[in-house]
Coordinates of C-alpha atoms in Angstrom, one line a residue:
X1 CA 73.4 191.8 93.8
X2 CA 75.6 190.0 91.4
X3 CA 73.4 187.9 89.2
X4 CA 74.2 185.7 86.5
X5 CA 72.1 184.8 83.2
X6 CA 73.0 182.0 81.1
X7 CA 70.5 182.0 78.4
X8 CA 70.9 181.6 74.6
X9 CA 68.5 184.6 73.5
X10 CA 70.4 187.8 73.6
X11 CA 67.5 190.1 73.3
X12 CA 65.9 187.9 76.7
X13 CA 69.8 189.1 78.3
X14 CA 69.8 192.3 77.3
X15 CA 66.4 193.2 78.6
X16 CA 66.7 191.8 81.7
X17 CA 69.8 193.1 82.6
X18 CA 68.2 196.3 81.5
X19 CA 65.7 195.8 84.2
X20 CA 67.4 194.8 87.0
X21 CA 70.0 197.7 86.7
X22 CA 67.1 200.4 86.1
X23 CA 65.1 198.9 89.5
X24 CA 68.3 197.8 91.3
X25 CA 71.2 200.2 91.5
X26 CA 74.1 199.0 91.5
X27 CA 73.3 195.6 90.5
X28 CA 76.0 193.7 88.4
X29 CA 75.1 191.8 85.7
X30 CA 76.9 189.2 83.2
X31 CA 75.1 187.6 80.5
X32 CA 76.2 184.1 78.8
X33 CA 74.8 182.0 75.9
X34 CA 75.7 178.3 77.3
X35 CA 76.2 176.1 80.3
X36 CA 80.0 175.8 79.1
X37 CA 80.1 179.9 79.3
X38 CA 78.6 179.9 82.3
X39 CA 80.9 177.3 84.0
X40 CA 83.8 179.7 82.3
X41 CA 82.3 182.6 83.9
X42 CA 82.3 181.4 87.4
X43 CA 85.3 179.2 87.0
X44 CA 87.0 183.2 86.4
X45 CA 86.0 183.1 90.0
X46 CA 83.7 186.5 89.6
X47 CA 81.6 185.8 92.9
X48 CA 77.8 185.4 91.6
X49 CA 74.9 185.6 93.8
X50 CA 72.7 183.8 91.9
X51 CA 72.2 182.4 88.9
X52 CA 69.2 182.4 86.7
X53 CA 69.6 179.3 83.8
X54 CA 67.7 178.9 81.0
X55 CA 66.2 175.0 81.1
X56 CA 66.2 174.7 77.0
X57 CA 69.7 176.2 76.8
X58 CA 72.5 174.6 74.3
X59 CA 74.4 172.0 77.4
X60 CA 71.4 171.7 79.4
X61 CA 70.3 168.2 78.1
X62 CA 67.5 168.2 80.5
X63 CA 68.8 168.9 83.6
X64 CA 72.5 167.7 83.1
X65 CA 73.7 171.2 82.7
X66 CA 72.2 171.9 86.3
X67 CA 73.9 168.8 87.8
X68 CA 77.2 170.3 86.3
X69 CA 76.9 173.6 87.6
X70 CA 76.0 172.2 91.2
X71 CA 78.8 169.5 91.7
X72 CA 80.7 172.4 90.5
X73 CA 79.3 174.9 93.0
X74 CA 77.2 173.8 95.2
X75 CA 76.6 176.6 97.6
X76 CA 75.7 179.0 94.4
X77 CA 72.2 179.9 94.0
X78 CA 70.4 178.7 90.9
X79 CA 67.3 179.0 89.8
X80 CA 65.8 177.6 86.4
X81 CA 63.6 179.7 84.1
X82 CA 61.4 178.6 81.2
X83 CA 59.0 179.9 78.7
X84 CA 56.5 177.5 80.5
X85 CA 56.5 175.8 83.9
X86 CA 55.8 172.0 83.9
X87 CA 55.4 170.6 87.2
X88 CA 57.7 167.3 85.8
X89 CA 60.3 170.6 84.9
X90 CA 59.8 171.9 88.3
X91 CA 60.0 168.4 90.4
X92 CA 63.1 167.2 88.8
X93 CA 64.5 171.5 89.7
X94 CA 64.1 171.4 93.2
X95 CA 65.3 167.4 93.6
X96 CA 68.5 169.3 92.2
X97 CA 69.0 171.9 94.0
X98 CA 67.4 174.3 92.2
X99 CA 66.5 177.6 94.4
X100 CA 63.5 178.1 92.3
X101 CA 62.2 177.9 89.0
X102 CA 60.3 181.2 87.1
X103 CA 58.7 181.4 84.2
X104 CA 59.8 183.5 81.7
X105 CA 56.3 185.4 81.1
X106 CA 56.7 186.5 84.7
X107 CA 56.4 190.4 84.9
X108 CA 60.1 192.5 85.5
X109 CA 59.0 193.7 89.0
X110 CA 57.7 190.0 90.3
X111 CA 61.4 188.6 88.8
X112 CA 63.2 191.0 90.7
X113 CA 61.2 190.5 93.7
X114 CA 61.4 186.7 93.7
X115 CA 65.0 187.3 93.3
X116 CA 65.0 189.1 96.6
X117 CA 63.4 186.3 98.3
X118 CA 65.8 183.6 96.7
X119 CA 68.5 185.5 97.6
X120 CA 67.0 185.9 101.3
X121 CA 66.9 182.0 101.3
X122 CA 63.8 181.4 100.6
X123 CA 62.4 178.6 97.4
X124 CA 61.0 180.6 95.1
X125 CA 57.7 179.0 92.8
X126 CA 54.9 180.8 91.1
X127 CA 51.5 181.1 93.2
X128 CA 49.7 179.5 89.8
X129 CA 52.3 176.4 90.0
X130 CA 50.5 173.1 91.6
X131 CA 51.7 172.5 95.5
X132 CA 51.9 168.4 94.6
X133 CA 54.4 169.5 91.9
X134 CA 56.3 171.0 95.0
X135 CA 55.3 168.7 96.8
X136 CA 56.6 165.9 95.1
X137 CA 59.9 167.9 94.3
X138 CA 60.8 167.5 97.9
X139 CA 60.0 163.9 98.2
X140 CA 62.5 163.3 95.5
X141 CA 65.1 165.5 97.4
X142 CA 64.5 163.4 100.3
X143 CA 65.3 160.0 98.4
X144 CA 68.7 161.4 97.6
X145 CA 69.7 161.1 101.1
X146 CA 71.7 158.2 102.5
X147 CA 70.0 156.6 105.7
X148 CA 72.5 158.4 107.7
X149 CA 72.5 161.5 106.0
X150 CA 68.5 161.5 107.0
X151 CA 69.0 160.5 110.9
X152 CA 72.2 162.9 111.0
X153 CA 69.3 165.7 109.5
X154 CA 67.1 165.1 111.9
X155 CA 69.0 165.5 115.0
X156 CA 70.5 169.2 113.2
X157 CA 66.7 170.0 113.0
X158 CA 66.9 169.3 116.9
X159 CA 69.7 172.0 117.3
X160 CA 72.3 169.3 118.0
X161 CA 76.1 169.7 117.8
X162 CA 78.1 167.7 115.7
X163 CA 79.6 166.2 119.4
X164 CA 76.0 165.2 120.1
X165 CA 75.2 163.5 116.9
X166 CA 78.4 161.5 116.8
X167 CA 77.8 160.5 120.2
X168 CA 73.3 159.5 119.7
X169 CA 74.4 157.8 116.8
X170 CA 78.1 155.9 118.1
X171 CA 80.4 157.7 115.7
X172 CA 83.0 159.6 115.1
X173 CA 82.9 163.3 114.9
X174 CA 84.6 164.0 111.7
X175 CA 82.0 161.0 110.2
X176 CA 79.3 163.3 111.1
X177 CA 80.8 166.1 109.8
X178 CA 81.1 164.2 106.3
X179 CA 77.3 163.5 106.5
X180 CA 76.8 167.3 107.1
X181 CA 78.8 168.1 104.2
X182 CA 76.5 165.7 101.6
X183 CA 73.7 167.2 103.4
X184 CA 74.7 171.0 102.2
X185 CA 75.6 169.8 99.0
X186 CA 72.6 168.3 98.1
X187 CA 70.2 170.7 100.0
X188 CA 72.6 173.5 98.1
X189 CA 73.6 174.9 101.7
X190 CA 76.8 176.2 102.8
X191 CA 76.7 175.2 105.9
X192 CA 75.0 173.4 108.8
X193 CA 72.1 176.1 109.9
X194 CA 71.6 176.7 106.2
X195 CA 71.1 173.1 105.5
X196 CA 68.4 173.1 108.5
X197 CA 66.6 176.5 107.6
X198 CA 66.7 175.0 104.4
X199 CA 65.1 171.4 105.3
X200 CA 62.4 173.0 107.1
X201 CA 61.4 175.6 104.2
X202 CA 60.9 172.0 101.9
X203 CA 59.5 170.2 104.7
X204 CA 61.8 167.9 105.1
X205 CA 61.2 168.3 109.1
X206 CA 59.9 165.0 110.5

């Protein structure tokens, strides 16, 4: 695992990178102090796994330090952490991309298991956080898509190639395959079976 930790409390970095390389051999770890570092680090083109960001970081302004790093790169994992869990915080997280969002009073074994499970694919939120906090996360995800981009999602939840959508819906291959692409950008998917597995783990399944 190659992890990432952008977070403005060295003793937080150190101990967690402490951690994960005591209970994960071989795990690699870099830790950074701001968004701007952390767009330096992965702009050096290190291949990160995952990154875990710090919501009340300096450059975060909210959540425009999240936006950044996902126009940026948008098929790299990220998941938010904070020293408490607000389910306004976590909505506005997962409308973004975000792969998850952890507290920071979770316990070293639970982080490095929900790590595991993020990095399997899966979205990663606290047993004790409210499911209409999820809930409505994924409702604001699915206002971000265009009315194409949601008919073109539903016949990839079908298991149709891009030949078949462009036909059902009268247009041209490579349009579809533009709509596909928005779709893995904003469901943070690299491609078109990740954007799927990744509907139906929010719901987004109609």
């Amino acid at each position: 695992m190659r992890l990432l930790i952008a977070d403005d409390h060295d003793l937080l970095r150190d101990a967690l990178r402490s951690h994960f390389e005591r209970e994960a051999p071989g795990t690699i770890v870099r830790g950074v102090g701001t968004v701007s570092e952390a767009l330096k680090a992965l702009d050096d083109g290190i291949p990160f796994d995952i990154l875990l960001l710090d919501l009340r970081m300096p450059g975060m302004n909210g959540l425009n330090g999240l936006v950044r790093l996902r126009e940026r790169y948008p098929s790299l994992k990220i998941a938010l952490m904070s020293g408490e869990a607000k389910n306004e915080d976590i909505r506005l997280a997962l409308a973004h991309g975000a792969v998850g969002f952890l507290p920071k009073t979770l316990p070293g074994t639970a982080l490095l298991q929900a790590l595991q499970r993020m990095l399997a694919g899966e979205i990663f939120m606290p047993e004790n956080i409210a499911e209409n906090a999820i809930q409505a996360g994924t409702n604001a995800l699915n206002g971000t898509f265009t009315k194409r981009e949601r008919e073109v999602l539903d016949f990839l939840l079908k298991g149709q190639s891009n030949k078949e959508i462009a036909r059902a819906l009268e247009l041209e291959e490579v349009t579809v395959k533009l709509h596909i692409r928005g779709l893995c950008r904003k469901l943070g998917a690299k491609n078109r079976t990740q954007a799927a597995m990744r509907a139906v783990e929010l719901g987004l399944a109609r």
